[in-house]
mmCIF file of C-alpha atoms and ligand atoms in Angstrom:
data_model
loop_
_atom_site.group_PDB
_atom_site.id
_atom_site.type_symbol
_atom_site.label_atom_id
_atom_site.label_comp_id
_atom_site.label_asym_id
_atom_site.label_seq_id
_atom_site.Cartn_x
_atom_site.Cartn_y
_atom_site.Cartn_z
ATOM 1 C CA MET O 1 -3.857 -23.065 42.292
ATOM 2 C CA ILE O 2 -3.781 -20.983 39.168
ATOM 3 C CA SER O 3 -4.397 -17.156 40.030
ATOM 4 C CA SER O 4 -6.854 -15.244 37.951
ATOM 5 C CA ARG O 5 -4.119 -12.818 36.599
ATOM 6 C CA LEU O 6 -2.140 -15.834 35.532
ATOM 7 C CA LEU O 7 -5.104 -17.397 33.773
ATOM 8 C CA CYS O 8 -5.523 -14.416 32.118
ATOM 9 C CA CYS O 9 -1.990 -14.005 30.667
ATOM 10 C CA LEU O 10 -2.420 -17.714 29.717
ATOM 11 C CA THR O 11 -5.836 -16.807 27.572
ATOM 12 C CA ALA O 12 -4.231 -13.918 26.030
ATOM 13 C CA LEU O 13 -1.013 -16.051 24.748
ATOM 14 C CA LEU O 14 -3.452 -18.444 23.265
ATOM 15 C CA ILE O 15 -5.093 -15.972 21.493
ATOM 16 C CA LEU O 16 -2.525 -13.280 20.370
ATOM 17 C CA PRO O 17 -0.828 -15.481 17.647
ATOM 18 C CA SER O 18 -3.982 -16.512 15.498
ATOM 19 C CA SER O 19 -5.229 -12.922 15.705
ATOM 20 C CA SER O 20 -1.643 -11.667 14.617
ATOM 21 C CA ASN O 21 -1.080 -14.048 11.838
ATOM 22 C CA ALA O 22 -4.526 -12.846 10.184
ATOM 23 C CA ALA O 23 -4.670 -10.772 7.021
ATOM 24 C CA ASP O 24 -8.272 -9.086 6.883
ATOM 25 C CA PRO O 25 -11.152 -10.969 8.790
ATOM 26 C CA ASP O 26 -12.578 -14.236 6.662
ATOM 27 C CA PRO O 27 -15.869 -13.643 5.076
ATOM 28 C CA LEU O 28 -19.155 -15.150 6.622
ATOM 29 C CA GLN O 29 -21.056 -15.154 3.119
ATOM 30 C CA ASP O 30 -20.236 -16.213 -0.659
ATOM 31 C CA ILE O 31 -20.376 -12.627 -1.921
ATOM 32 C CA CYS O 32 -20.306 -9.153 -0.330
ATOM 33 C CA ILE O 33 -19.802 -6.529 -3.347
ATOM 34 C CA ALA O 34 -18.767 -3.347 -1.157
ATOM 35 C CA ASP O 35 -21.892 -0.997 -0.843
ATOM 36 C CA LEU O 36 -19.512 2.233 -0.875
ATOM 37 C CA ASP O 37 -22.702 4.491 -0.087
ATOM 38 C CA ALA O 38 -23.875 3.082 2.705
ATOM 39 C CA LYS O 39 -24.162 5.311 5.659
ATOM 40 C CA ILE O 40 -23.137 2.881 8.500
ATOM 41 C CA SER O 41 -19.341 2.276 9.225
ATOM 42 C CA VAL O 42 -18.263 -1.446 10.032
ATOM 43 C CA ASN O 43 -14.450 -2.732 9.333
ATOM 44 C CA GLY O 44 -14.945 -3.006 5.634
ATOM 45 C CA PHE O 45 -18.069 -2.104 3.889
ATOM 46 C CA PRO O 46 -21.498 -3.628 4.352
ATOM 47 C CA CYS O 47 -22.824 -5.884 1.192
ATOM 48 C CA LYS O 48 -25.055 -4.388 -1.355
ATOM 49 C CA SER O 49 -27.988 -6.258 -1.519
ATOM 50 C CA GLU O 50 -27.508 -9.778 -3.852
ATOM 51 C CA THR O 51 -30.614 -8.587 -6.251
ATOM 52 C CA GLU O 52 -28.471 -6.066 -7.572
ATOM 53 C CA VAL O 53 -25.268 -7.903 -7.771
ATOM 54 C CA THR O 54 -23.911 -8.125 -11.600
ATOM 55 C CA SER O 55 -21.110 -10.015 -13.449
ATOM 56 C CA ASP O 56 -19.600 -6.701 -13.416
ATOM 57 C CA ASP O 57 -18.934 -6.804 -9.716
ATOM 58 C CA PHE O 58 -16.654 -9.599 -9.888
ATOM 59 C CA PHE O 59 -13.877 -7.995 -12.784
ATOM 60 C CA PHE O 60 -11.710 -4.791 -12.744
ATOM 61 C CA ASP O 61 -9.811 -3.445 -15.595
ATOM 62 C CA LEU O 62 -6.315 -2.866 -15.112
ATOM 63 C CA SER O 63 -5.203 -2.975 -18.877
ATOM 64 C CA GLU O 64 -4.463 0.857 -19.501
ATOM 65 C CA GLU O 65 -1.182 2.094 -18.583
ATOM 66 C CA GLY O 66 -1.350 5.559 -15.768
ATOM 67 C CA ASN O 67 -0.502 8.506 -16.709
ATOM 68 C CA LEU O 68 3.530 8.839 -16.262
ATOM 69 C CA SER O 69 3.787 12.455 -16.450
ATOM 70 C CA ASN O 70 4.340 13.476 -12.805
ATOM 71 C CA ALA O 71 7.317 14.444 -11.206
ATOM 72 C CA PHE O 72 8.323 10.600 -10.134
ATOM 73 C CA GLY O 73 7.456 9.332 -13.689
ATOM 74 C CA ARG O 74 5.117 6.231 -12.023
ATOM 75 C CA ALA O 75 1.621 5.641 -11.775
ATOM 76 C CA VAL O 76 -0.296 3.427 -9.293
ATOM 77 C CA THR O 77 -3.641 2.211 -10.668
ATOM 78 C CA GLU O 78 -4.986 0.894 -7.171
ATOM 79 C CA GLY O 79 -7.851 -2.017 -7.495
ATOM 80 C CA ASN O 80 -8.449 -1.807 -3.471
ATOM 81 C CA VAL O 81 -12.173 -1.997 -2.381
ATOM 82 C CA HIS O 82 -12.548 1.624 -3.033
ATOM 83 C CA GLU O 83 -12.233 1.170 -6.848
ATOM 84 C CA PHE O 84 -12.784 -2.571 -7.194
ATOM 85 C CA PRO O 85 -15.730 -2.918 -4.569
ATOM 86 C CA GLY O 86 -16.227 -6.961 -5.059
ATOM 87 C CA VAL O 87 -12.890 -7.433 -2.893
ATOM 88 C CA ASN O 88 -14.868 -6.506 -0.172
ATOM 89 C CA THR O 89 -14.485 -8.990 2.821
ATOM 90 C CA GLN O 90 -11.828 -11.016 0.611
ATOM 91 C CA GLY O 91 -8.886 -9.816 2.193
ATOM 92 C CA ILE O 92 -7.194 -9.449 -1.114
ATOM 93 C CA SER O 93 -6.441 -6.525 -3.753
ATOM 94 C CA THR O 94 -4.359 -5.885 -6.778
ATOM 95 C CA ASN O 95 -2.645 -2.862 -8.190
ATOM 96 C CA ARG O 96 -0.887 -1.834 -11.280
ATOM 97 C CA VAL O 97 2.581 0.036 -11.255
ATOM 98 C CA ASP O 98 3.574 1.605 -14.778
ATOM 99 C CA LEU O 99 7.290 3.480 -14.144
ATOM 100 C CA ALA O 100 8.391 5.336 -16.924
ATOM 101 C CA VAL O 101 12.336 5.121 -17.859
ATOM 102 C CA GLY O 102 14.014 6.003 -14.570
ATOM 103 C CA GLY O 103 10.634 6.310 -12.544
ATOM 104 C CA ILE O 104 10.552 5.687 -9.238
ATOM 105 C CA ASN O 105 7.639 4.167 -6.853
ATOM 106 C CA PRO O 106 8.938 6.392 -3.970
ATOM 107 C CA PRO O 107 10.088 4.606 -0.382
ATOM 108 C CA HIS O 108 6.452 3.872 1.168
ATOM 109 C CA LEU O 109 4.820 0.991 3.606
ATOM 110 C CA HIS O 110 1.876 -0.756 3.660
ATOM 111 C CA PRO O 111 0.503 -0.733 7.450
ATOM 112 C CA ARG O 112 -2.268 -3.601 6.968
ATOM 113 C CA SER O 113 -0.712 -5.984 4.399
ATOM 114 C CA SER O 114 2.192 -7.675 2.654
ATOM 115 C CA GLU O 115 2.843 -7.406 -0.948
ATOM 116 C CA SER O 116 3.715 -9.808 -3.661
ATOM 117 C CA SER O 117 4.591 -8.468 -7.054
ATOM 118 C CA ILE O 118 4.732 -9.942 -10.528
ATOM 119 C CA VAL O 119 6.941 -8.093 -13.113
ATOM 120 C CA ILE O 120 5.578 -8.322 -16.576
ATOM 121 C CA ARG O 121 7.571 -5.782 -18.085
ATOM 122 C CA GLY O 122 11.101 -3.760 -17.917
ATOM 123 C CA THR O 123 14.085 -4.210 -15.242
ATOM 124 C CA VAL O 124 13.645 -2.847 -11.800
ATOM 125 C CA LEU O 125 15.953 -2.402 -8.744
ATOM 126 C CA VAL O 126 13.426 -3.184 -5.838
ATOM 127 C CA GLY O 127 14.548 -2.117 -2.177
ATOM 128 C CA ILE O 128 13.556 -3.271 1.130
ATOM 129 C CA ILE O 129 14.507 -1.773 4.345
ATOM 130 C CA THR O 130 14.035 -3.845 7.760
ATOM 131 C CA THR O 131 13.187 -2.222 11.315
ATOM 132 C CA ASP O 132 16.833 -2.741 11.699
ATOM 133 C CA ASN O 133 17.774 -0.460 8.903
ATOM 134 C CA VAL O 134 19.087 -3.503 6.905
ATOM 135 C CA PHE O 135 18.524 -2.668 3.233
ATOM 136 C CA TYR O 136 17.966 -5.714 1.286
ATOM 137 C CA SER O 137 17.623 -5.071 -3.207
ATOM 138 C CA LYS O 138 17.550 -7.121 -6.391
ATOM 139 C CA VAL O 139 17.311 -5.855 -10.136
ATOM 140 C CA VAL O 140 14.376 -8.169 -11.269
ATOM 141 C CA THR O 141 13.116 -8.437 -14.694
ATOM 142 C CA ALA O 142 9.556 -9.665 -16.375
ATOM 143 C CA GLY O 143 8.445 -13.231 -14.915
ATOM 144 C CA MET O 144 10.034 -12.739 -11.497
ATOM 145 C CA LEU O 145 8.272 -11.961 -8.402
ATOM 146 C CA PHE O 146 9.218 -9.961 -5.489
ATOM 147 C CA LEU O 147 7.699 -10.225 -1.725
ATOM 148 C CA ILE O 148 7.419 -7.142 0.471
ATOM 149 C CA PRO O 149 7.080 -8.091 4.277
ATOM 150 C CA ARG O 150 3.944 -6.046 5.817
ATOM 151 C CA GLY O 151 4.860 -2.965 7.071
ATOM 152 C CA LEU O 152 8.286 -2.780 5.609
ATOM 153 C CA VAL O 153 9.690 0.330 3.705
ATOM 154 C CA HIS O 154 10.094 -0.174 0.124
ATOM 155 C CA PHE O 155 10.802 1.258 -3.253
ATOM 156 C CA GLN O 156 10.948 0.499 -6.835
ATOM 157 C CA LEU O 157 13.216 2.269 -9.410
ATOM 158 C CA ASN O 158 13.133 1.508 -13.211
ATOM 159 C CA VAL O 159 16.935 1.112 -13.990
ATOM 160 C CA GLY O 160 16.102 -0.517 -17.414
ATOM 161 C CA LYS O 161 15.755 1.098 -21.119
ATOM 162 C CA GLU O 162 11.940 0.508 -21.235
ATOM 163 C CA ASN O 163 8.853 1.416 -18.967
ATOM 164 C CA VAL O 164 8.234 -1.072 -16.384
ATOM 165 C CA LEU O 165 5.149 -2.698 -15.860
ATOM 166 C CA PHE O 166 3.902 -4.788 -12.445
ATOM 167 C CA PHE O 167 1.041 -5.949 -10.549
ATOM 168 C CA PRO O 168 1.586 -5.957 -6.736
ATOM 169 C CA SER O 169 -0.907 -8.234 -4.635
ATOM 170 C CA PHE O 170 -2.059 -7.701 -1.215
ATOM 171 C CA ASN O 171 -3.561 -9.711 1.600
ATOM 172 C CA SER O 172 -5.823 -6.729 2.484
ATOM 173 C CA GLN O 173 -8.625 -5.197 0.726
ATOM 174 C CA LEU O 174 -7.335 -1.998 1.605
ATOM 175 C CA PRO O 175 -3.633 -2.170 2.448
ATOM 176 C CA GLY O 176 -2.988 1.609 2.820
ATOM 177 C CA THR O 177 0.124 3.260 1.559
ATOM 178 C CA GLN O 178 2.057 5.479 3.378
ATOM 179 C CA PHE O 179 4.845 7.350 1.587
ATOM 180 C CA VAL O 180 7.897 8.407 3.709
ATOM 181 C CA HIS O 181 8.453 11.771 1.955
ATOM 182 C CA SER O 182 4.618 12.913 2.097
ATOM 183 C CA SER O 183 4.256 11.610 5.717
ATOM 184 C CA LEU O 184 6.884 13.792 6.600
ATOM 185 C CA PHE O 185 6.829 17.015 4.490
ATOM 186 C CA ASN O 186 3.354 16.943 3.089
ATOM 187 C CA THR O 187 1.164 16.506 5.975
ATOM 188 C CA THR O 188 -2.305 18.553 6.806
ATOM 189 C CA PRO O 189 -1.334 20.650 8.875
ATOM 190 C CA PRO O 190 2.157 20.809 8.267
ATOM 191 C CA ILE O 191 4.321 19.378 11.123
ATOM 192 C CA PRO O 192 6.484 21.932 12.765
ATOM 193 C CA ASN O 193 9.802 22.913 11.214
ATOM 194 C CA GLU O 194 11.102 22.731 14.428
ATOM 195 C CA VAL O 195 10.464 18.905 14.636
ATOM 196 C CA LEU O 196 12.084 18.161 11.186
ATOM 197 C CA THR O 197 15.157 20.720 11.498
ATOM 198 C CA LYS O 198 15.956 18.749 14.896
ATOM 199 C CA THR O 199 15.244 15.619 13.301
ATOM 200 C CA PHE O 200 17.329 15.908 10.329
ATOM 201 C CA LEU O 201 19.643 17.860 12.088
ATOM 202 C CA VAL O 202 19.405 20.875 9.148
ATOM 203 C CA GLY O 203 18.348 24.225 8.920
ATOM 204 C CA ASP O 204 15.053 25.661 8.210
ATOM 205 C CA GLU O 205 16.230 26.488 4.601
ATOM 206 C CA VAL O 206 16.687 22.822 3.720
ATOM 207 C CA ILE O 207 13.443 21.722 5.229
ATOM 208 C CA ASN O 208 11.374 24.911 3.421
ATOM 209 C CA ALA O 209 13.078 23.739 -0.063
ATOM 210 C CA ILE O 210 11.894 19.783 0.122
ATOM 211 C CA LYS O 211 8.105 20.946 1.328
ATOM 212 C CA ALA O 212 7.956 23.251 -1.446
ATOM 213 C CA ALA O 213 9.219 20.861 -3.862
ATOM 214 C CA ILE O 214 7.129 17.703 -2.369
ATOM 215 C CA THR O 215 3.850 20.010 -2.180
ATOM 216 C CA SER O 216 4.065 21.453 -5.832
ATOM 217 C CA ALA O 217 4.940 17.863 -7.357
ATOM 218 C CA GLN O 218 2.571 15.781 -9.051
ATOM 219 C CA LEU O 219 2.920 12.448 -7.271
ATOM 220 C CA GLY O 220 1.003 10.031 -9.603
ATOM 221 C CA HIS O 221 -0.596 8.056 -6.485
ATOM 222 C CA ARG O 222 -3.812 8.805 -4.692
ATOM 223 C CA PRO O 223 -2.890 7.421 -1.350
ATOM 224 C CA LYS O 224 -5.932 5.701 0.670
HETATM 225 C C1 GLV I 1 4.021 -0.978 -5.377
HETATM 226 O O1 GLV I 1 5.034 -1.395 -4.090
HETATM 227 C C2 GLV I 1 2.526 -0.552 -4.815
HETATM 228 O O2 GLV I 1 2.511 -0.967 -3.532
HETATM 229 O O3 GLV I 1 1.715 -0.691 -5.614
HETATM 230 MN MN1 MN I 2 3.983 -0.974 -2.105
#
């Protein structure tokens, strides 16, 4: 006879693969334009009334180059649900990334999404670091796609002679972006220096110098 504990384990095993393969939850209605002002909080946003939906809710303009005058020489224009409420409940979103010559989109990860990007212009070194610290990289040019598996640290560096343009797509309406440098050196409140000096095996002066440089830099990205 199967014990109830064993039955519980078997049930969990049956359920786990389907939920861990999923991206954002499937919609249960045709359209659900996010009501960003709604007072209630759900996993996503409530839908605005269908009587208020217009054609503009289904379109979003990523045609403009972002402002590249910042320390990293990059601009990320996000098309997540906050900027483009039409993607609410659809499990997708798209960004626009511009990199000046020599510009970098510094090492970061997306906790809730894989990323698939198409390069439109320029020459860009794409790097991916696995959880085993294996480093994969390639120089990609216009017309090429690159894939970043969900949750892995990655970066893009413009190694060409013209500005880079690429459009990353995500299987989440709100992929989240966590920059490695900011999450250690630019938190609120700051992580105690003792944690960082002991982690990086350096003195306070090194940590203070990095903290000062990062907090004063214009990052050219608004993390969500
Ligand atoms: C690029 O990697 C991006 O996340 O926009
Ligand atoms: Mn990314």
